[in-house]
Coordinates of C-alpha atoms and ligand atoms in Angstrom, one line a residue:
X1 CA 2.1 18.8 14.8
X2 CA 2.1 16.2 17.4
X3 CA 5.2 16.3 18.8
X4 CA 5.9 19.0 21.8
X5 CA 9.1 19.4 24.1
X6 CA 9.9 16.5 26.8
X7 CA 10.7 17.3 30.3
X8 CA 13.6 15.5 31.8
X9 CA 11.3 13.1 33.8
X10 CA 8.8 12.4 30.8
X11 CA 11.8 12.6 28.5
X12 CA 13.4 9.2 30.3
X13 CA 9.9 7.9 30.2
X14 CA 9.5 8.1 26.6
X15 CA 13.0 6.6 26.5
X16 CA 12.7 4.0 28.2
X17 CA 9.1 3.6 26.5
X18 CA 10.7 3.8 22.6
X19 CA 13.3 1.4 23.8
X20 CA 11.2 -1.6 24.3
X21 CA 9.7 -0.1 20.6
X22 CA 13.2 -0.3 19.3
X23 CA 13.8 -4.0 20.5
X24 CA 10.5 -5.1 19.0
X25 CA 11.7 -3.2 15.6
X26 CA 15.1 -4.8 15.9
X27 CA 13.5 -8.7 16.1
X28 CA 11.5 -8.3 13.0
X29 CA 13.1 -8.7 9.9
X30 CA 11.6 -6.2 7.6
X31 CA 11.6 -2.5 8.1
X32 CA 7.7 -2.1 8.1
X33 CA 7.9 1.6 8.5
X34 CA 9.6 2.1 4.9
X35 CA 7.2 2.1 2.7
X36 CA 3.2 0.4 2.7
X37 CA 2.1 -2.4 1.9
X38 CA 5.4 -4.3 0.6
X39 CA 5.4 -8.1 0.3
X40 CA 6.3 -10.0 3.5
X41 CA 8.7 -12.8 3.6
X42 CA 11.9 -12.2 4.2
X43 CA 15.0 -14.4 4.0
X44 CA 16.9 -15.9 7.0
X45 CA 19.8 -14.6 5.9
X46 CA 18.6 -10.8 5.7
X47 CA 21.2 -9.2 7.8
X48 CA 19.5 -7.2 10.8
X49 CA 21.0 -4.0 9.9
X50 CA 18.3 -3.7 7.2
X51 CA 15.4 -3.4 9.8
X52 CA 15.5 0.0 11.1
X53 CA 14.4 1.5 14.6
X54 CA 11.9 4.0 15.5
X55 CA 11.4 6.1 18.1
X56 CA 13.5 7.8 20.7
X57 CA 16.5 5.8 20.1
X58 CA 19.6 6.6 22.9
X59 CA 22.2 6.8 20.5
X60 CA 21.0 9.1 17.3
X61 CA 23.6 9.6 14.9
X62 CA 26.3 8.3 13.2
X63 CA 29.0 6.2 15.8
X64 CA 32.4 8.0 16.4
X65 CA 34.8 6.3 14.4
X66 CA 32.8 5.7 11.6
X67 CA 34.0 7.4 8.2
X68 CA 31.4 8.5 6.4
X69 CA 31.5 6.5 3.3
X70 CA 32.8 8.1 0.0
X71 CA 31.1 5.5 -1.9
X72 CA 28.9 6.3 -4.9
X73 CA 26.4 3.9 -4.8
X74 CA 23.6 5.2 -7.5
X75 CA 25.5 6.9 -10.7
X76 CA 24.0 9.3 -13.8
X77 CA 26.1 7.1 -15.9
X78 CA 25.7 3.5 -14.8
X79 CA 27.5 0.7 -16.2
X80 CA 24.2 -0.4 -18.4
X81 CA 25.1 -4.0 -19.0
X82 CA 25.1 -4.7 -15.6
X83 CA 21.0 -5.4 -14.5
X84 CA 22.6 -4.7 -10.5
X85 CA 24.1 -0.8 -10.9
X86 CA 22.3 1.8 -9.3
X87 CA 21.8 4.8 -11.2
X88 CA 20.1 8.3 -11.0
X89 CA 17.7 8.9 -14.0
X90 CA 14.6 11.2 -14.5
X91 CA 11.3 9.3 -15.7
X92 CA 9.9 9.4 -17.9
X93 CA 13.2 10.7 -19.5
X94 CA 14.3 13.6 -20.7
X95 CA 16.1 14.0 -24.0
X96 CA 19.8 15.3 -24.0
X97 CA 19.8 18.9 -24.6
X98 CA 15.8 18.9 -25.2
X99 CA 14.1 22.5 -23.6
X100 CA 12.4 21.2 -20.9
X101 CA 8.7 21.6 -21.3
X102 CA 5.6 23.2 -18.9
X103 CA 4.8 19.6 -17.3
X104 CA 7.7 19.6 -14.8
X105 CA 5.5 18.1 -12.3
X106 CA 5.1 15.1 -14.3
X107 CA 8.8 13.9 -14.0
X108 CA 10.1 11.8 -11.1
X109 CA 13.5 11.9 -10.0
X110 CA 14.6 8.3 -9.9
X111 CA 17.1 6.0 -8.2
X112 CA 16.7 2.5 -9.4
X113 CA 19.2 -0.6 -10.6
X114 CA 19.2 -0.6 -14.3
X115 CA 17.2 -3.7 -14.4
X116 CA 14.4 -1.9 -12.7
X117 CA 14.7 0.8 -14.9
X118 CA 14.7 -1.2 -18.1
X119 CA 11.5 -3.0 -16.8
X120 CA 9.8 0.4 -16.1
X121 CA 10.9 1.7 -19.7
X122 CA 9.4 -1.7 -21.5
X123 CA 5.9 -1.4 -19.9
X124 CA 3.5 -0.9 -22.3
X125 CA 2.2 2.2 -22.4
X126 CA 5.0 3.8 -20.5
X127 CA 4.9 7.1 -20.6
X128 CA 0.9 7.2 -19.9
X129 CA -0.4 10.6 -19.3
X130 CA -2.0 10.1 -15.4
X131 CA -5.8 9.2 -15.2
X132 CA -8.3 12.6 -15.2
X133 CA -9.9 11.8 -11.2
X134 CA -13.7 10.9 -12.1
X135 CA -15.6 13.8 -12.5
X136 CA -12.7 16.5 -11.8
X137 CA -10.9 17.0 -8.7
X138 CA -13.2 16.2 -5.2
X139 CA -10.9 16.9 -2.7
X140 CA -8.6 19.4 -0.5
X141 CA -5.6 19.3 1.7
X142 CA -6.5 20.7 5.6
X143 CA -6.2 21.1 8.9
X144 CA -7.1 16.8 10.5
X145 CA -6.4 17.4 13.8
X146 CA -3.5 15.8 16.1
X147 CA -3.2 14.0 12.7
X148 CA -1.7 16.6 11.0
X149 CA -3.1 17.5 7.5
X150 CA -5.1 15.4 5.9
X151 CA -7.2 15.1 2.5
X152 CA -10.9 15.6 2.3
X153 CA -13.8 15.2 0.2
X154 CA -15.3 18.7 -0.9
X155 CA -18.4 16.7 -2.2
X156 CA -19.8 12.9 -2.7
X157 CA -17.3 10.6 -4.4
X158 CA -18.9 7.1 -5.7
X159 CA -17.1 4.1 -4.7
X160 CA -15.1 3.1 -7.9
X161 CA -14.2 7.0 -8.8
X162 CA -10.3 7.7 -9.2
X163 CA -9.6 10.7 -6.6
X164 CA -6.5 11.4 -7.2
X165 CA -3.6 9.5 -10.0
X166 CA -0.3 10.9 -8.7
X167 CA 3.3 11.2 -10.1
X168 CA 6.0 10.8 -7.7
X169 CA 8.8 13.5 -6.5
X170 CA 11.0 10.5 -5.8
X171 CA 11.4 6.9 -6.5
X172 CA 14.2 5.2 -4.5
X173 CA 14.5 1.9 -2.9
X174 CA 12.8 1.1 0.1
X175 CA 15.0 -1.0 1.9
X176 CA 19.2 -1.3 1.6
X177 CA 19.7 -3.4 -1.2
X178 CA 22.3 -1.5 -2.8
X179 CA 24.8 -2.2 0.6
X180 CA 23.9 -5.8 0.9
X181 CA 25.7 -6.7 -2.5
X182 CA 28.5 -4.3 -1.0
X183 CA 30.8 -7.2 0.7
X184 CA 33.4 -4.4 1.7
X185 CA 30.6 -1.9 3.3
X186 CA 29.8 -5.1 5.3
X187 CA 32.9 -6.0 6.4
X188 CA 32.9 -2.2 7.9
X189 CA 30.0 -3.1 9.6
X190 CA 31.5 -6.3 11.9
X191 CA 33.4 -3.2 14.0
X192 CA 30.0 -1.7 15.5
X193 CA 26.9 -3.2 17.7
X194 CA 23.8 -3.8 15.8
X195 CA 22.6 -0.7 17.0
X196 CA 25.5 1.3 15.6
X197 CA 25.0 -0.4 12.0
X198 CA 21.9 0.5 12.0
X199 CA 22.6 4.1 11.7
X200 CA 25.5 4.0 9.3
X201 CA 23.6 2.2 7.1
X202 CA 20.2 4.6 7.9
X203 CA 23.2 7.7 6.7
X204 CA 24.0 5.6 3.8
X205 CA 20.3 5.9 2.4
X206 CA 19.6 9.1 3.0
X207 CA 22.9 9.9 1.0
X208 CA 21.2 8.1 -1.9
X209 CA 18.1 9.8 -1.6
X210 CA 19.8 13.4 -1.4
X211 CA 21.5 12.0 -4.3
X212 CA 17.8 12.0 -6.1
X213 CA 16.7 15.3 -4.0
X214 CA 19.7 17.2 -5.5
X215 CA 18.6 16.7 -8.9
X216 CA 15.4 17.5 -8.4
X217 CA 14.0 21.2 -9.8
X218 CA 13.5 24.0 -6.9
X219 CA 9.6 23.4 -6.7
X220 CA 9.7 19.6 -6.2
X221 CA 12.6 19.9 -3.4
X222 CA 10.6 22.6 -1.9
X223 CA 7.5 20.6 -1.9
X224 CA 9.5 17.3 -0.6
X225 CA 10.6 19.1 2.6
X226 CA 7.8 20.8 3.2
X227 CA 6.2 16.7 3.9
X228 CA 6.2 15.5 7.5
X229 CA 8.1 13.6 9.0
X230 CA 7.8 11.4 11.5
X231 CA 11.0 9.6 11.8
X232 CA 13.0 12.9 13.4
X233 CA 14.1 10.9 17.0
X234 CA 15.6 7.6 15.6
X235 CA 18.7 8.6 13.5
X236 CA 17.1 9.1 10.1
X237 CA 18.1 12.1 8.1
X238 CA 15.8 14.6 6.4
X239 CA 15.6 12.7 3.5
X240 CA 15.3 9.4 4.6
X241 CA 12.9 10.2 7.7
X242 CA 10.5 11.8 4.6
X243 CA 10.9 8.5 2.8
X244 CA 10.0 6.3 5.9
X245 CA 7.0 8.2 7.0
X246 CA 5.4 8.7 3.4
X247 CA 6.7 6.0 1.0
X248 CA 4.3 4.1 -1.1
X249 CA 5.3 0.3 -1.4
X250 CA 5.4 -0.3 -4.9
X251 CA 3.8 -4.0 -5.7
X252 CA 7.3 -6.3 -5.8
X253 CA 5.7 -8.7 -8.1
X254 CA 5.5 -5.6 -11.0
X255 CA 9.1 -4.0 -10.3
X256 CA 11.8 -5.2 -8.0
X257 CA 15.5 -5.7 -8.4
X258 CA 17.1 -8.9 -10.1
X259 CA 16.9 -12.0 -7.8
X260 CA 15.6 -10.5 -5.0
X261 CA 12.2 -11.1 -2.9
X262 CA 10.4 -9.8 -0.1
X263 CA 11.1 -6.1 1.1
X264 CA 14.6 -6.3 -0.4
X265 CA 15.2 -5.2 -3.8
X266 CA 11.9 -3.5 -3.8
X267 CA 10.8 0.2 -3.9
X268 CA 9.1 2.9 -2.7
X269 CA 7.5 6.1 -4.1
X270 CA 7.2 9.7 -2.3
X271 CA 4.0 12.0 -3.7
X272 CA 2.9 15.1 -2.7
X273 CA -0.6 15.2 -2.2
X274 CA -0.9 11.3 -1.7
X275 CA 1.6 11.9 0.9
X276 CA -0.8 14.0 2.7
X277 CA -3.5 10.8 3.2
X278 CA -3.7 9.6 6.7
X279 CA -4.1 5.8 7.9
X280 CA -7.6 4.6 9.2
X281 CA -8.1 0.9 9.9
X282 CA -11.6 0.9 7.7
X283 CA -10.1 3.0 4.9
X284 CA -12.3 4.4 2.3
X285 CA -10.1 4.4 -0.3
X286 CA -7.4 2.2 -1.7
X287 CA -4.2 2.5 -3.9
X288 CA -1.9 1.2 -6.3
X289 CA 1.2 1.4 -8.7
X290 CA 0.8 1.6 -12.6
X291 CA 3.9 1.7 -14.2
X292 CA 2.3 2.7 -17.5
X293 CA 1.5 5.7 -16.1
X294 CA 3.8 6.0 -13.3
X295 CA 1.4 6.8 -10.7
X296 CA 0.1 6.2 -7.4
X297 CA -3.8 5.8 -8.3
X298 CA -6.1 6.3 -5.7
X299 CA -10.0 5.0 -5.5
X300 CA -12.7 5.5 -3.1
X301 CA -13.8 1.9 -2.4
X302 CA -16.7 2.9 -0.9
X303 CA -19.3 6.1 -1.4
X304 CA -17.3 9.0 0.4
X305 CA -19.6 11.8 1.4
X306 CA -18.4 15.6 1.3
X307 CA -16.6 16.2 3.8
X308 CA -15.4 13.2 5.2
X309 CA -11.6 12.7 5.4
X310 CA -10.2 10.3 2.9
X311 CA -8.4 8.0 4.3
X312 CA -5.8 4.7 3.4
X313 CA -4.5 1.9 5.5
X314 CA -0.7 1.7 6.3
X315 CA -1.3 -1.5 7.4
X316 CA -3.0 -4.9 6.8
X317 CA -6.7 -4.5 7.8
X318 CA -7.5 -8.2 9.1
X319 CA -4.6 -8.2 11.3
X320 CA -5.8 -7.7 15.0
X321 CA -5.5 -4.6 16.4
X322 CA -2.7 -5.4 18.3
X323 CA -0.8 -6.0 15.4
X324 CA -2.0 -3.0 13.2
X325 CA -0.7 -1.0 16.5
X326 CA 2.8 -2.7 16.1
X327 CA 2.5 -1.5 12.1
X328 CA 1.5 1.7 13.0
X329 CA 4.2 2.6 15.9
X330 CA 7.1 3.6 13.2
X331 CA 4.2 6.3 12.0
X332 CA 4.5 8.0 15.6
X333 CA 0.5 6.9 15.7
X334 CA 0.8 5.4 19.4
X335 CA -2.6 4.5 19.8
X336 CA -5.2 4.5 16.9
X337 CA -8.6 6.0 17.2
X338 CA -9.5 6.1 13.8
X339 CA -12.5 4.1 13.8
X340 CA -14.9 3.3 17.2
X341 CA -13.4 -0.6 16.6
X342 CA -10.1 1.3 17.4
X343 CA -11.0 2.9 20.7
X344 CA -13.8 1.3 22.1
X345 CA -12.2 -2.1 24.0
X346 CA -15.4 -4.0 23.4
X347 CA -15.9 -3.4 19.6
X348 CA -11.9 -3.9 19.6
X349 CA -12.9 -7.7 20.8
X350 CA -15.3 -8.5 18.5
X351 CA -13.6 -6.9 15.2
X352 CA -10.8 -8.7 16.3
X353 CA -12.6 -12.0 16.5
X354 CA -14.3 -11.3 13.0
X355 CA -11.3 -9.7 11.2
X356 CA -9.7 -13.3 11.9
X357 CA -12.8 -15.1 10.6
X358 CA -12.1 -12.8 7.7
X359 CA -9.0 -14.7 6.4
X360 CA -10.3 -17.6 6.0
X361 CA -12.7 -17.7 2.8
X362 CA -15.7 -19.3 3.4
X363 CA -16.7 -22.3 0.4
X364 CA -20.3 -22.8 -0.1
X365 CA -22.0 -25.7 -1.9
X366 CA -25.5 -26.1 -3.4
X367 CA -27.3 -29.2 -2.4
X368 CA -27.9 -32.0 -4.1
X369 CA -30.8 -31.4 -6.0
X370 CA -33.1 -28.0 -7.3
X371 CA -31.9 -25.4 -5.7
X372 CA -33.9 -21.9 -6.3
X373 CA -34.1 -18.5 -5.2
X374 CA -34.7 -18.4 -1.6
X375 CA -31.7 -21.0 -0.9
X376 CA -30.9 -20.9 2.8
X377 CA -26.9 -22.7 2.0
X378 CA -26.1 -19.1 0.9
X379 CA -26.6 -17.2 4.3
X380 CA -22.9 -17.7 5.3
X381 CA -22.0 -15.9 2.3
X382 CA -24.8 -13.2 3.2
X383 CA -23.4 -12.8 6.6
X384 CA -19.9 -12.2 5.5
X385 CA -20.7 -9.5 3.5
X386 CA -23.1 -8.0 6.0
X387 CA -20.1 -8.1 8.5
X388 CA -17.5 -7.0 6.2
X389 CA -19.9 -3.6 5.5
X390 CA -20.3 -3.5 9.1
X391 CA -16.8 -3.1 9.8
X392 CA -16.3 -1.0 6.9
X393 CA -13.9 -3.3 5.9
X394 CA -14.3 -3.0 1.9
X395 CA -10.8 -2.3 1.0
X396 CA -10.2 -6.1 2.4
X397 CA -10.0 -8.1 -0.1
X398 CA -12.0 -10.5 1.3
X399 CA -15.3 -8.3 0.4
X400 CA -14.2 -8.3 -3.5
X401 CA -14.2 -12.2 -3.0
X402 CA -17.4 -12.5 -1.1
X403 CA -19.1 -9.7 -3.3
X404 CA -17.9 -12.3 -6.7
X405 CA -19.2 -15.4 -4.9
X406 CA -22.5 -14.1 -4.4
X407 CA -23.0 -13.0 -7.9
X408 CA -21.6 -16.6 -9.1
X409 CA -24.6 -17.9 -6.7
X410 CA -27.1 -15.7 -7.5
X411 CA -26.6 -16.4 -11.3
X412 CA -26.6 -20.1 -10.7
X413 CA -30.3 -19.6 -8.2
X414 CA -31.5 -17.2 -11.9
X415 CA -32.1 -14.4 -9.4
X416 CA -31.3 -11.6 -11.7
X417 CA -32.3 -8.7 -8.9
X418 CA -29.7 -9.9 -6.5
X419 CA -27.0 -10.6 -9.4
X420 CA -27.6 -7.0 -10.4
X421 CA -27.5 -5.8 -6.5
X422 CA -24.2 -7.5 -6.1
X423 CA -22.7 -7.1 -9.2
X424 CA -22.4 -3.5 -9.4
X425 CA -21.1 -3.4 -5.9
X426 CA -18.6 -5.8 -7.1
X427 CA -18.3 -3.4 -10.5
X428 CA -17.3 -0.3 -7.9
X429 CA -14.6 -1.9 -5.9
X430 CA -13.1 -3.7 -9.1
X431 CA -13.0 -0.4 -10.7
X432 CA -11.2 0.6 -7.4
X433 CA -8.6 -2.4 -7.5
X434 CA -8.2 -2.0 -10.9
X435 CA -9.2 -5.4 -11.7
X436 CA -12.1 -4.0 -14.0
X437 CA -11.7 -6.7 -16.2
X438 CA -12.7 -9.6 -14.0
X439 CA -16.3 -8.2 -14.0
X440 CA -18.2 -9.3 -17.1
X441 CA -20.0 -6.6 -18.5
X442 CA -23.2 -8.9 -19.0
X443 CA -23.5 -9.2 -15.2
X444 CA -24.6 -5.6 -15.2
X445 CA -27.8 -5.7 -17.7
X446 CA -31.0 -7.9 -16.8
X447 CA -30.1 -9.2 -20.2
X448 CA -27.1 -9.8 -19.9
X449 CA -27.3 -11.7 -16.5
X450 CA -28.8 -14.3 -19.0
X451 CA -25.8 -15.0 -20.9
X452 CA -23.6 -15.9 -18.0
X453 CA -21.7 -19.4 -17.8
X454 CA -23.3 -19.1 -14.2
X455 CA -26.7 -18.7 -15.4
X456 CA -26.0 -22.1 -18.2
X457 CA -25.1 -23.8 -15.0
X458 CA -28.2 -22.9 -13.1
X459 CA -29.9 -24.1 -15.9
X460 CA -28.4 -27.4 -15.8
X461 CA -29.0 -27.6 -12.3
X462 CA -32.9 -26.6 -12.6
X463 CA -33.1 -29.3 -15.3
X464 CA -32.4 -32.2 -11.7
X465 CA -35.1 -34.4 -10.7
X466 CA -34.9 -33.4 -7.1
X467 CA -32.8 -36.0 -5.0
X468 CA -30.6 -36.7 -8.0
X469 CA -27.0 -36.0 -7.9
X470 CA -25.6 -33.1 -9.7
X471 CA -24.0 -33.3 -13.0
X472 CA -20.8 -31.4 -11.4
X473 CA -19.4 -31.5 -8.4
X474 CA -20.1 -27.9 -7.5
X475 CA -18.4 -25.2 -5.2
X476 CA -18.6 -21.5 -5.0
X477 CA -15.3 -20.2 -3.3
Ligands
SAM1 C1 2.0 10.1 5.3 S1 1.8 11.3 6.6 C2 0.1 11.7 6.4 C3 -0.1 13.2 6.4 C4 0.3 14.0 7.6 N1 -0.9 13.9 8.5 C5 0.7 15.4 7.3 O1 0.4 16.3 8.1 O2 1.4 15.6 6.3 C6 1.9 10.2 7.9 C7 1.8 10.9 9.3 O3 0.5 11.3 9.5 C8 0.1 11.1 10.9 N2 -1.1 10.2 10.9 C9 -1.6 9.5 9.8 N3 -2.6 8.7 10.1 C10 -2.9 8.9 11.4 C11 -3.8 8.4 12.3 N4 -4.8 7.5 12.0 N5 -3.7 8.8 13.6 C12 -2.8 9.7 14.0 N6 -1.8 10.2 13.2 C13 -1.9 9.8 11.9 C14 1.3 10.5 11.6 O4 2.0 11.5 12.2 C15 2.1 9.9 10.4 O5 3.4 9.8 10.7

């Protein structure tokens, strides 16, 4: 794909390159590279062997000495009173002795603690069939490049369509929870460098994801090693490398282990054809978790013509591009040129500069006083979003927000064409999030509009003597 032999000379090069790459991998404390979009904020007292390196690291492999651990860490037949043991399960489950039916595809080999599992198997609605993509399947898996494959459009898909709602081959954890409850396994540890405990524990993982792998029907293990991966210089195994460079964070605050926060004790999820999506730093599509369903569900967040690539972030879009390049690195993408704000230095500078306006939302007050259509107070709002579409940054949440403030405005100034302009925009990418139900269905009808608390308040306000003060303090955020 990307990767081709090294000569001796460029070979050192890269070495000495993926070294300084390693260093910067071993002073952060969460293994970025694992899985997407997991919540930050880890504990001091995360060891270091849980963040793992990247790159050409010197010494691959497991360290002489080390016996390879005979532990079971994940078992079919888990102790089910305790909320901590790991076990292997298939969900959604499959009776004992049942013939198993046509849908193999729909069944996900899982390794989870029991308390995760019980949370998964108490979600209403659990077992969901996965969502129909609007309008029938709109894409295909090609050739992207010195990406690799890649998914595109084969025609126009409306911002707020489902593209694809995707079952996983695997659900493991994404960091090393299991080991850090494991006070003998850490003892073992105290005998080697950092560097050293990195890899055993790296061997541990993959163990427990072969574990899953080995119970997974012919097809799906097929279809798992046919997946790239990008983790094949820094000591990960097969199954663990697949893991790193694919995984789908799951959202920590829907399924994570007892007592845990940040990256540990949460998961990660291993599709097939969401594993073919490459990163771009203006994404036109976003994703997320349902349990009900057990699905990765992907959206287009913004109108995706036929033919374009569809594309999600592996990173946080406002961070600078600096940053995003530090995110990126455990991906093998070295230097991003997804978008012209990637590879042009002077567009760089100034998405930079407004991606860090981005993250700070912007509060707008009416004056004191009739305010009507025409108000000037609102043009910061107006600007936001007019930069935010600029930079294509819709998938930021930050656009949701703005989009929401300037139908709560628009409402309050009675300027129904706007409110309708707005609000469906803010209808699309809601429908994209999945947070459907924050838009109030009257916001969409020029009747409707007219219902609205916001449009009550306006009224209130259009009742003011001008120069009198306002009967609420008001703010729109
Ligand atoms: C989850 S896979 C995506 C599908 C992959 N292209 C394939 O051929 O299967 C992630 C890998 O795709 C490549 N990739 C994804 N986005 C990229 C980008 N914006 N630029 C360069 N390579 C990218 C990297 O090699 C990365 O490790």
């Amino acid at each position: 794909m990307k990767k081709g032999f090294l000569t001796t000379s460029k070979a050192k090069q890269q070495l000495n390159k993926t070294e300084i790459e390693k260093k910067d991998a071993d002073s952060l404390v969460a293994d970025t590279s694992a899985s997407r979009n997991l919540n930050s904020g880890v504990s001091p007292n995360t060891p270091q062997w849980t963040t793992f390196s990247h790159g050409l690291v010197a010494e691959a492999g497991l360290p002489k000495g080390y016996e390879r651990s005979k532990r079971i860490w994940a078992s079919e037949f888990p102790d089910l009173n305790d909320p901590q043991a790991f076990c292997y399960v298939t969900l959604p489950s499959v009776k004992s002795g049942a013939v198993l039916p046509d849908n193999l595809g729909n069944r996900t080999e899982c390794c989870v603690s029991v308390h995760v599992k019980n949370l998964i198997e108490k979600t209403p609605g659990f077992p969901s069939p996965p969502l129909q993509p609007t309008g029938g399947k709109a894409y295909e898996i090609r050739d992207a490049g010195a990406k690799g494959l890649g998914v595109f459009a084969t025609r126009l898909i409306r911002a707020g369509d489902i593209i694809m709602d995707d079952r996983p081959l695997i659900f493991s954890p994404s960091g090393s929870t299991a080991f850090l409850r494991d006070q003998e396994f850490i003892r073992t540890l105290e005998a080697y460098t950092l560097g050293q405990s990195k890899q055993i524990v790296l061997y541990e993982m993959d163990q427990v994801i072969k574990g899953a792998f080995d119970r997974m029907p012919v097809e799906h293990q097929k279809a798992f090693m046919e997946l790239y991966n990008s983790h094949k210089e820094d000591g990960s195994g097969e199954y663990i490398g697949r893991s790193r460079t694919n995984g789908a964070g799951i959202d920590g605050k829907k399924l994570r282990d007892q007592g845990t926060t940040g990256p540990v004790g949460a998961y990660s999820v291993v599709c097939y054809d969401y594993s073919r999506m490459n990163h771009c730093c203006c994404p036109n599509s976003v994703f997320h978790w349902h349990t009900d369903t057990f699905t990765i569900r992907v959206c287009a967040i913004r109108d995706i013509p036929a033919g374009e690539e569809i594309s999600i972030n592996y990173c946080s879009v406002l961070d600078s591009a600096a940053e995003r390049a530090q995110s990126l690195a455990p991906y093998g993408i070295l230097s991003c040129t997804c978008s012209p704000s990637c590879s042009d230095p002077a567009l760089a500078k100034i998405s930079d500069e407004r991606r860090a306006r981005f993250k700070k939302p912007i509060v707008l007050h009416p004056p004191a006083g009739r305010s009507g259509p025409g108000a000037t107070w609102v043009q910061p709002a107006l600007t936001r979003l007019r930069e935010l579409e600029e930079e294509n940054l819709q998938a930021a949440d930050e656009y949701r927000r703005t989009l929401y403030q300037l139908v709560n405005i628009y409402c309050f100034l009675h300027d129904v064409d706007k409110v309708l302009l707005y609000a469906h925009k803010l209808d699309a990418v809601c429908r994209a999030m999945d947070r459907s139900k924050e838009v109030d269905k009257n916001l969409l009808t020029r009747q409707g509009v007219k219902h609205t608390a916001g449009w009550q308040t306006g009224m209130l306000n259009r009742m003011q003597m001008p120069g009198m003060p306002m009967p609420l303090m008001m703010a729109f955020a």
